[in-house]
Amino acid sequence: MTITITAFEQSPDRGQGLARDTRVRWALEEVGQPYQVRLVSFAALKEPAHLTLNPFGKIPTYEEGDLALFESGAIVLHLGERYPGLLPPDAYARARAVAWMFAALSTVEPPILDLSTARMAEGDKPWAAERLPLVKDRIRTRLDQLVRHLGDADWLDGTFSAGDLMMVHVLQRLKPSGLLGEYPALAAYVARAEARPAFQRAFAAQLAVFTDGVAKG
Ligand SMILES: N[C@@H](CCC(=O)N[C@@H](CS)C(=O)NCC(=O)O)C(=O)O
């Protein structure tokens, strides 16, 4: 069954891999499934054809036969349930891996996204400079907790899972801020995940859109 995902035709990050199609590409690479990519312009995201796939007008979307999905977390979870390689076979370990996916998306990602908002959308407001340290401290609170949990382990819960994939992709957004560098154990955790051949392939494929103009899957 052909799998088709959507990605930005022109990404604001110029191929740094921060757009959320990268998590889906990475998950597809981890489970060894080939996929096609349909590139979408910002205007097309808000048109009816795309809104039937994602009512919020965003990428990534996922199509497989009669199934259409949106939300990167739901897509990665679907892949983890459908193919081996992302979620452990043991039911309890699997539940914990899913918990880490949710933790990445609903506990760690929001303050990190808030930093992007503070910089890009609110940077010119008179109160921006005063607010920024508060935003950063909220991120540090999460990173303190995360690094305490990780300890000297390689991954969040035993072997690499979709929970790590999601957490690492969320943390990657922090690199330019220097905040990740304040936590060498977390920086090493991200680097360990980035060394995975599946991540390397996913990263190269999303980069090719911007360097070669090619929709690689
Ligand atoms: N929670 C959604 C967020 C999707 C999202 O924000 N996608 C961004 C790209 S990473 C997007 O399409 N932005 C364009 C827009 O909002 O117009 C997910 O995880 O899939």
Tab-separated table of N, CA and C in Angstrom, residues 5-145:
chain	number	residue	atom	x	y	z
A	5	ILE	N	2.908	11.267	2.319
A	5	ILE	CA	2.856	12.297	3.365
A	5	ILE	C	2.952	13.671	2.697
A	6	THR	N	2.592	14.699	3.440
A	6	THR	CA	2.784	16.053	2.918
A	6	THR	C	3.892	16.753	3.694
A	7	ALA	N	4.552	17.664	2.977
A	7	ALA	CA	5.632	18.467	3.570
A	7	ALA	C	5.579	19.848	2.923
A	8	PHE	N	6.284	20.795	3.542
A	8	PHE	CA	6.327	22.159	3.005
A	8	PHE	C	7.065	22.191	1.666
A	9	GLU	N	6.484	22.942	0.730
A	9	GLU	CA	7.195	23.205	-0.525
A	9	GLU	C	8.388	24.133	-0.235
A	10	GLN	N	8.144	25.082	0.686
A	10	GLN	CA	9.210	26.002	1.093
A	10	GLN	C	9.161	26.125	2.598
A	11	SER	N	10.171	25.587	3.269
A	11	SER	CA	10.119	25.582	4.727
A	11	SER	C	10.803	26.804	5.305
A	12	PRO	N	10.195	27.362	6.376
A	12	PRO	CA	10.842	28.512	7.022
A	12	PRO	C	12.247	28.174	7.526
A	13	ASP	N	12.517	26.915	7.847
A	13	ASP	CA	13.839	26.594	8.424
A	13	ASP	C	14.864	26.176	7.359
A	14	ARG	N	14.471	26.223	6.085
A	14	ARG	CA	15.377	25.900	4.978
A	14	ARG	C	16.078	24.553	5.169
A	15	GLY	N	15.321	23.567	5.606
A	15	GLY	CA	15.875	22.217	5.628
A	15	GLY	C	16.638	21.835	6.883
A	16	GLN	N	16.449	22.590	7.966
A	16	GLN	CA	17.096	22.177	9.235
A	16	GLN	C	16.411	20.957	9.856
A	17	GLY	N	15.284	20.572	9.294
A	17	GLY	CA	14.602	19.362	9.780
A	17	GLY	C	13.631	19.626	10.914
A	18	LEU	N	13.314	20.895	11.168
A	18	LEU	CA	12.435	21.199	12.299
A	18	LEU	C	10.960	21.048	11.955
A	19	ALA	N	10.613	21.116	10.677
A	19	ALA	CA	9.206	20.933	10.308
A	19	ALA	C	8.791	19.502	10.677
A	20	ARG	N	7.526	19.347	11.000
A	20	ARG	CA	7.105	18.088	11.611
A	20	ARG	C	6.995	16.922	10.637
A	21	ASP	N	7.155	17.184	9.347
A	21	ASP	CA	7.224	16.024	8.445
A	21	ASP	C	8.470	15.200	8.751
A	22	THR	N	9.501	15.838	9.322
A	22	THR	CA	10.744	15.102	9.597
A	22	THR	C	10.506	13.964	10.591
A	23	ARG	N	9.633	14.200	11.594
A	23	ARG	CA	9.364	13.112	12.562
A	23	ARG	C	8.692	11.932	11.865
A	24	VAL	N	7.796	12.271	10.944
A	24	VAL	CA	7.074	11.201	10.249
A	24	VAL	C	8.030	10.460	9.302
A	25	ARG	N	8.858	11.221	8.588
A	25	ARG	CA	9.856	10.593	7.707
A	25	ARG	C	10.752	9.665	8.530
A	26	TRP	N	11.192	10.171	9.687
A	26	TRP	CA	12.093	9.399	10.554
A	26	TRP	C	11.402	8.104	10.999
A	27	ALA	N	10.145	8.224	11.421
A	27	ALA	CA	9.414	7.027	11.858
A	27	ALA	C	9.284	6.030	10.696
A	28	LEU	N	8.999	6.534	9.505
A	28	LEU	CA	8.877	5.647	8.341
A	28	LEU	C	10.202	4.958	8.048
A	29	GLU	N	11.286	5.686	8.219
A	29	GLU	CA	12.607	5.077	8.009
A	29	GLU	C	12.908	4.029	9.078
A	30	GLU	N	12.529	4.323	10.320
A	30	GLU	CA	12.778	3.356	11.408
A	30	GLU	C	12.045	2.035	11.152
A	31	VAL	N	10.831	2.125	10.581
A	31	VAL	CA	10.061	0.891	10.350
A	31	VAL	C	10.276	0.353	8.932
A	32	GLY	N	11.125	1.037	8.164
A	32	GLY	CA	11.500	0.520	6.844
A	32	GLY	C	10.398	0.548	5.806
A	33	GLN	N	9.525	1.550	5.903
A	33	GLN	CA	8.443	1.657	4.912
A	33	GLN	C	8.749	2.744	3.887
A	34	PRO	N	8.667	2.416	2.605
A	34	PRO	CA	8.843	3.461	1.585
A	34	PRO	C	7.664	4.421	1.587
A	35	TYR	N	7.885	5.635	1.157
A	35	TYR	CA	6.802	6.625	1.161
A	35	TYR	C	7.015	7.657	0.061
A	36	GLN	N	5.911	8.267	-0.312
A	36	GLN	CA	5.982	9.364	-1.274
A	36	GLN	C	5.698	10.667	-0.536
A	37	VAL	N	6.184	11.761	-1.111
A	37	VAL	CA	5.966	13.064	-0.478
A	37	VAL	C	5.255	13.989	-1.466
A	38	ARG	N	4.195	14.611	-0.998
A	38	ARG	CA	3.536	15.652	-1.797
A	38	ARG	C	3.877	16.995	-1.157
A	39	LEU	N	4.532	17.842	-1.922
A	39	LEU	CA	4.915	19.154	-1.378
A	39	LEU	C	3.746	20.120	-1.519
A	40	VAL	N	3.528	20.918	-0.476
A	40	VAL	CA	2.363	21.798	-0.428
A	40	VAL	C	2.832	23.225	-0.140
A	41	SER	N	2.276	24.175	-0.887
A	41	SER	CA	2.614	25.584	-0.643
A	41	SER	C	1.817	26.083	0.568
A	42	PHE	N	2.219	27.228	1.111
A	42	PHE	CA	1.476	27.787	2.252
A	42	PHE	C	0.035	28.088	1.854
A	43	ALA	N	-0.155	28.576	0.625
A	43	ALA	CA	-1.519	28.893	0.171
A	43	ALA	C	-2.346	27.608	0.072
A	44	ALA	N	-1.754	26.571	-0.479
A	44	ALA	CA	-2.506	25.312	-0.680
A	44	ALA	C	-2.892	24.659	0.651
A	45	LEU	N	-2.122	24.939	1.711
A	45	LEU	CA	-2.456	24.369	3.036
A	45	LEU	C	-3.855	24.781	3.484
A	46	LYS	N	-4.271	25.957	3.052
A	46	LYS	CA	-5.555	26.490	3.520
A	46	LYS	C	-6.678	26.269	2.500
A	47	GLU	N	-6.385	25.509	1.448
A	47	GLU	CA	-7.406	25.245	0.428
A	47	GLU	C	-8.165	23.958	0.748
A	48	PRO	N	-9.390	23.832	0.190
A	48	PRO	CA	-10.252	22.703	0.564
A	48	PRO	C	-9.595	21.322	0.425
A	49	ALA	N	-8.806	21.127	-0.631
A	49	ALA	CA	-8.225	19.789	-0.839
A	49	ALA	C	-7.351	19.392	0.357
A	50	HIS	N	-6.577	20.352	0.870
A	50	HIS	CA	-5.718	20.013	2.022
A	50	HIS	C	-6.524	19.991	3.322
A	51	LEU	N	-7.519	20.877	3.411
A	51	LEU	CA	-8.316	20.929	4.654
A	51	LEU	C	-9.127	19.649	4.874
A	52	THR	N	-9.382	18.897	3.820
A	52	THR	CA	-10.063	17.606	4.037
A	52	THR	C	-9.099	16.617	4.696
A	53	LEU	N	-7.812	16.825	4.501
A	53	LEU	CA	-6.816	15.942	5.132
A	53	LEU	C	-6.468	16.421	6.538
A	54	ASN	N	-6.345	17.736	6.690
A	54	ASN	CA	-6.062	18.319	8.003
A	54	ASN	C	-6.912	19.579	8.162
A	55	PRO	N	-7.954	19.510	8.992
A	55	PRO	CA	-8.862	20.654	9.134
A	55	PRO	C	-8.175	21.917	9.618
A	56	PHE	N	-6.959	21.776	10.182
A	56	PHE	CA	-6.245	22.940	10.705
A	56	PHE	C	-5.279	23.533	9.671
A	57	GLY	N	-5.231	22.924	8.487
A	57	GLY	CA	-4.425	23.482	7.411
A	57	GLY	C	-2.938	23.423	7.667
A	58	LYS	N	-2.461	22.274	8.150
A	58	LYS	CA	-1.037	22.147	8.473
A	58	LYS	C	-0.459	20.873	7.863
A	59	ILE	N	0.865	20.830	7.789
A	59	ILE	CA	1.550	19.579	7.480
A	59	ILE	C	2.074	19.038	8.798
A	60	PRO	N	2.351	17.750	8.949
A	60	PRO	CA	2.242	16.711	7.933
A	60	PRO	C	0.864	16.062	7.932
A	61	THR	N	0.516	15.477	6.763
A	61	THR	CA	-0.623	14.557	6.710
A	61	THR	C	-0.080	13.218	6.220
A	62	TYR	N	-0.926	12.218	6.319
A	62	TYR	CA	-0.509	10.841	5.996
A	62	TYR	C	-1.669	10.142	5.310
A	63	GLU	N	-1.389	9.573	4.158
A	63	GLU	CA	-2.425	8.797	3.447
A	63	GLU	C	-1.893	7.403	3.158
A	64	GLU	N	-2.758	6.435	3.419
A	64	GLU	CA	-2.404	5.021	3.185
A	64	GLU	C	-3.714	4.324	2.841
A	65	GLY	N	-3.918	3.995	1.576
A	65	GLY	CA	-5.206	3.426	1.175
A	65	GLY	C	-6.333	4.381	1.518
A	66	ASP	N	-7.336	3.883	2.250
A	66	ASP	CA	-8.481	4.716	2.617
A	66	ASP	C	-8.238	5.543	3.882
A	67	LEU	N	-7.083	5.354	4.481
A	67	LEU	CA	-6.803	6.061	5.738
A	67	LEU	C	-6.136	7.406	5.474
A	68	ALA	N	-6.694	8.468	6.058
A	68	ALA	CA	-6.035	9.783	6.031
A	68	ALA	C	-5.874	10.230	7.473
A	69	LEU	N	-4.654	10.617	7.836
A	69	LEU	CA	-4.379	11.038	9.212
A	69	LEU	C	-3.710	12.400	9.214
A	70	PHE	N	-3.897	13.134	10.314
A	70	PHE	CA	-3.115	14.336	10.564
A	70	PHE	C	-2.641	14.236	12.007
A	71	GLU	N	-1.842	15.201	12.443
A	71	GLU	CA	-1.158	15.221	13.748
A	71	GLU	C	0.024	14.235	13.717
A	72	SER	N	1.213	14.805	13.816
A	72	SER	CA	2.422	13.973	13.727
A	72	SER	C	2.423	12.871	14.790
A	73	GLY	N	1.902	13.181	15.988
A	73	GLY	CA	1.884	12.158	17.038
A	73	GLY	C	1.008	10.977	16.659
A	74	ALA	N	-0.160	11.275	16.100
A	74	ALA	CA	-1.082	10.203	15.709
A	74	ALA	C	-0.482	9.378	14.575
A	75	ILE	N	0.225	10.045	13.686
A	75	ILE	CA	0.816	9.331	12.541
A	75	ILE	C	1.932	8.396	13.029
A	76	VAL	N	2.789	8.916	13.899
A	76	VAL	CA	3.899	8.082	14.398
A	76	VAL	C	3.342	6.928	15.241
A	77	LEU	N	2.301	7.200	16.014
A	77	LEU	CA	1.681	6.126	16.807
A	77	LEU	C	1.104	5.052	15.885
A	78	HIS	N	0.431	5.476	14.832
A	78	HIS	CA	-0.119	4.520	13.862
A	78	HIS	C	0.999	3.651	13.281
A	79	LEU	N	2.097	4.287	12.905
A	79	LEU	CA	3.207	3.523	12.324
A	79	LEU	C	3.781	2.543	13.345
A	80	GLY	N	3.862	3.007	14.602
A	80	GLY	CA	4.389	2.138	15.657
A	80	GLY	C	3.496	0.936	15.909
A	81	GLU	N	2.195	1.129	15.753
A	81	GLU	CA	1.265	0.017	15.982
A	81	GLU	C	1.220	-0.924	14.781
A	82	ARG	N	1.462	-0.382	13.610
A	82	ARG	CA	1.287	-1.165	12.378
A	82	ARG	C	2.536	-1.970	12.006
A	83	TYR	N	3.705	-1.397	12.325
A	83	TYR	CA	4.961	-2.042	11.910
A	83	TYR	C	5.884	-2.172	13.120
A	84	PRO	N	6.685	-3.251	13.148
A	84	PRO	CA	7.644	-3.361	14.244
A	84	PRO	C	8.777	-2.341	14.099
A	85	GLY	N	9.350	-1.937	15.234
A	85	GLY	CA	10.528	-1.071	15.181
A	85	GLY	C	10.410	0.221	15.972
A	86	LEU	N	9.176	0.601	16.338
A	86	LEU	CA	9.032	1.874	17.058
A	86	LEU	C	8.434	1.720	18.442
A	87	LEU	N	7.671	0.642	18.656
A	87	LEU	CA	7.054	0.418	19.961
A	87	LEU	C	7.407	-0.997	20.421
A	88	PRO	N	7.799	-1.138	21.694
A	88	PRO	CA	8.200	-2.464	22.170
A	88	PRO	C	7.024	-3.444	22.145
A	89	PRO	N	7.300	-4.743	21.938
A	89	PRO	CA	6.218	-5.736	21.904
A	89	PRO	C	5.540	-5.917	23.262
A	90	ASP	N	6.288	-5.797	24.362
A	90	ASP	CA	5.696	-5.965	25.694
A	90	ASP	C	4.664	-4.858	25.952
A	91	ALA	N	3.464	-5.260	26.397
A	91	ALA	CA	2.347	-4.307	26.513
A	91	ALA	C	2.671	-3.146	27.460
A	92	TYR	N	3.314	-3.454	28.585
A	92	TYR	CA	3.588	-2.375	29.549
A	92	TYR	C	4.684	-1.437	29.027
A	93	ALA	N	5.707	-2.021	28.406
A	93	ALA	CA	6.781	-1.189	27.851
A	93	ALA	C	6.222	-0.315	26.725
A	94	ARG	N	5.293	-0.886	25.974
A	94	ARG	CA	4.644	-0.149	24.882
A	94	ARG	C	3.855	1.049	25.441
A	95	ALA	N	3.109	0.783	26.500
A	95	ALA	CA	2.326	1.864	27.123
A	95	ALA	C	3.246	2.973	27.628
A	96	ARG	N	4.395	2.586	28.163
A	96	ARG	CA	5.330	3.615	28.657
A	96	ARG	C	5.928	4.415	27.498
A	97	ALA	N	6.195	3.726	26.393
A	97	ALA	CA	6.737	4.435	25.215
A	97	ALA	C	5.707	5.455	24.706
A	98	VAL	N	4.438	5.062	24.712
A	98	VAL	CA	3.375	5.981	24.278
A	98	VAL	C	3.289	7.166	25.244
A	99	ALA	N	3.461	6.874	26.549
A	99	ALA	CA	3.452	7.959	27.539
A	99	ALA	C	4.550	8.975	27.224
A	100	TRP	N	5.720	8.495	26.792
A	100	TRP	CA	6.814	9.419	26.453
A	100	TRP	C	6.502	10.223	25.197
A	101	MET	N	5.753	9.603	24.276
A	101	MET	CA	5.325	10.381	23.097
A	101	MET	C	4.439	11.549	23.539
A	102	PHE	N	3.484	11.231	24.426
A	102	PHE	CA	2.587	12.284	24.917
A	102	PHE	C	3.380	13.318	25.721
A	103	ALA	N	4.328	12.847	26.511
A	103	ALA	CA	5.136	13.783	27.312
A	103	ALA	C	5.872	14.757	26.396
A	104	ALA	N	6.423	14.213	25.312
A	104	ALA	CA	7.148	15.076	24.367
A	104	ALA	C	6.201	16.136	23.794
A	105	LEU	N	5.011	15.691	23.383
A	105	LEU	CA	4.117	16.593	22.651
A	105	LEU	C	3.320	17.525	23.549
A	106	SER	N	2.960	17.041	24.739
A	106	SER	CA	2.064	17.891	25.535
A	106	SER	C	2.723	18.485	26.772
A	107	THR	N	3.909	18.001	27.149
A	107	THR	CA	4.562	18.564	28.333
A	107	THR	C	5.850	19.307	27.980
A	108	VAL	N	6.616	18.782	27.034
A	108	VAL	CA	7.911	19.407	26.730
A	108	VAL	C	7.820	20.372	25.539
A	109	GLU	N	7.039	19.997	24.533
A	109	GLU	CA	7.003	20.851	23.331
A	109	GLU	C	6.363	22.231	23.559
A	110	PRO	N	5.268	22.342	24.340
A	110	PRO	CA	4.632	23.667	24.448
A	110	PRO	C	5.557	24.796	24.913
A	111	PRO	N	6.340	24.633	25.995
A	111	PRO	CA	7.210	25.768	26.353
A	111	PRO	C	8.288	26.041	25.305
A	112	ILE	N	8.691	25.008	24.578
A	112	ILE	CA	9.711	25.210	23.534
A	112	ILE	C	9.110	26.001	22.367
A	113	LEU	N	7.868	25.676	22.028
A	113	LEU	CA	7.199	26.441	20.967
A	113	LEU	C	6.958	27.877	21.406
A	114	ASP	N	6.724	28.046	22.703
A	114	ASP	CA	6.497	29.389	23.232
A	114	ASP	C	7.729	30.270	23.002
A	115	LEU	N	8.910	29.658	23.074
A	115	LEU	CA	10.139	30.419	22.821
A	115	LEU	C	10.178	30.892	21.366
A	116	SER	N	9.779	30.033	20.446
A	116	SER	CA	9.738	30.448	19.033
A	116	SER	C	8.747	31.594	18.858
A	117	THR	N	7.585	31.476	19.507
A	117	THR	CA	6.584	32.547	19.409
A	117	THR	C	7.147	33.841	19.985
A	118	ALA	N	7.788	33.725	21.153
A	118	ALA	CA	8.332	34.919	21.813
A	118	ALA	C	9.348	35.618	20.914
A	119	ARG	N	10.135	34.828	20.193
A	119	ARG	CA	11.180	35.412	19.337
A	119	ARG	C	10.607	35.941	18.033
A	120	MET	N	9.760	35.103	17.383
A	120	MET	CA	9.361	35.443	16.007
A	120	MET	C	8.119	36.335	15.944
A	121	ALA	N	7.150	36.065	16.814
A	121	ALA	CA	5.884	36.812	16.693
A	121	ALA	C	5.791	37.966	17.682
A	122	GLU	N	6.587	37.901	18.758
A	122	GLU	CA	6.423	38.919	19.800
A	122	GLU	C	7.703	39.724	20.033
A	123	GLY	N	8.727	39.438	19.224
A	123	GLY	CA	10.041	40.044	19.453
A	123	GLY	C	10.035	41.561	19.431
A	124	ASP	N	9.067	42.154	18.712
A	124	ASP	CA	9.052	43.620	18.598
A	124	ASP	C	8.140	44.281	19.638
A	125	LYS	N	7.552	43.491	20.531
A	125	LYS	CA	6.651	44.065	21.540
A	125	LYS	C	7.485	44.712	22.658
A	126	PRO	N	6.956	45.776	23.275
A	126	PRO	CA	7.750	46.474	24.303
A	126	PRO	C	8.097	45.583	25.495
A	127	TRP	N	7.272	44.550	25.745
A	127	TRP	CA	7.494	43.690	26.905
A	127	TRP	C	8.299	42.425	26.560
A	128	ALA	N	8.729	42.314	25.283
A	128	ALA	CA	9.358	41.063	24.828
A	128	ALA	C	10.612	40.715	25.643
A	129	ALA	N	11.480	41.699	25.865
A	129	ALA	CA	12.753	41.411	26.544
A	129	ALA	C	12.513	40.949	27.983
A	130	GLU	N	11.461	41.505	28.586
A	130	GLU	CA	11.152	41.142	29.978
A	130	GLU	C	10.577	39.712	30.055
A	131	ARG	N	9.824	39.336	29.019
A	131	ARG	CA	9.154	38.034	29.038
A	131	ARG	C	10.125	36.884	28.718
A	132	LEU	N	11.111	37.148	27.863
A	132	LEU	CA	11.978	36.081	27.354
A	132	LEU	C	12.621	35.218	28.454
A	133	PRO	N	13.199	35.829	29.520
A	133	PRO	CA	13.803	34.989	30.566
A	133	PRO	C	12.790	34.059	31.235
A	134	LEU	N	11.533	34.516	31.333
A	134	LEU	CA	10.497	33.670	31.950
A	134	LEU	C	10.211	32.459	31.066
A	135	VAL	N	10.146	32.719	29.770
A	135	VAL	CA	9.896	31.636	28.815
A	135	VAL	C	11.040	30.617	28.896
A	136	LYS	N	12.266	31.122	28.917
A	136	LYS	CA	13.430	30.221	28.960
A	136	LYS	C	13.456	29.419	30.256
A	137	ASP	N	13.081	30.051	31.355
A	137	ASP	CA	13.092	29.329	32.635
A	137	ASP	C	12.051	28.213	32.663
A	138	ARG	N	10.930	28.443	31.983
A	138	ARG	CA	9.920	27.368	31.924
A	138	ARG	C	10.470	26.173	31.142
A	139	ILE	N	11.274	26.455	30.134
A	139	ILE	CA	11.904	25.354	29.385
A	139	ILE	C	12.920	24.649	30.281
A	140	ARG	N	13.721	25.439	30.990
A	140	ARG	CA	14.739	24.837	31.867
A	140	ARG	C	14.101	23.909	32.903
A	141	THR	N	12.939	24.302	33.407
A	141	THR	CA	12.252	23.434	34.383
A	141	THR	C	12.017	22.056	33.758
A	142	ARG	N	11.526	22.033	32.533
A	142	ARG	CA	11.268	20.749	31.858
A	142	ARG	C	12.573	19.990	31.586
A	143	LEU	N	13.603	20.724	31.160
A	143	LEU	CA	14.866	20.051	30.837
A	143	LEU	C	15.511	19.481	32.094
A	144	ASP	N	15.395	20.203	33.199
A	144	ASP	CA	15.909	19.686	34.484
A	144	ASP	C	15.240	18.354	34.801
A	145	GLN	N	13.922	18.319	34.629
A	145	GLN	CA	13.167	17.107	34.962
A	145	GLN	C	13.526	15.961	34.015
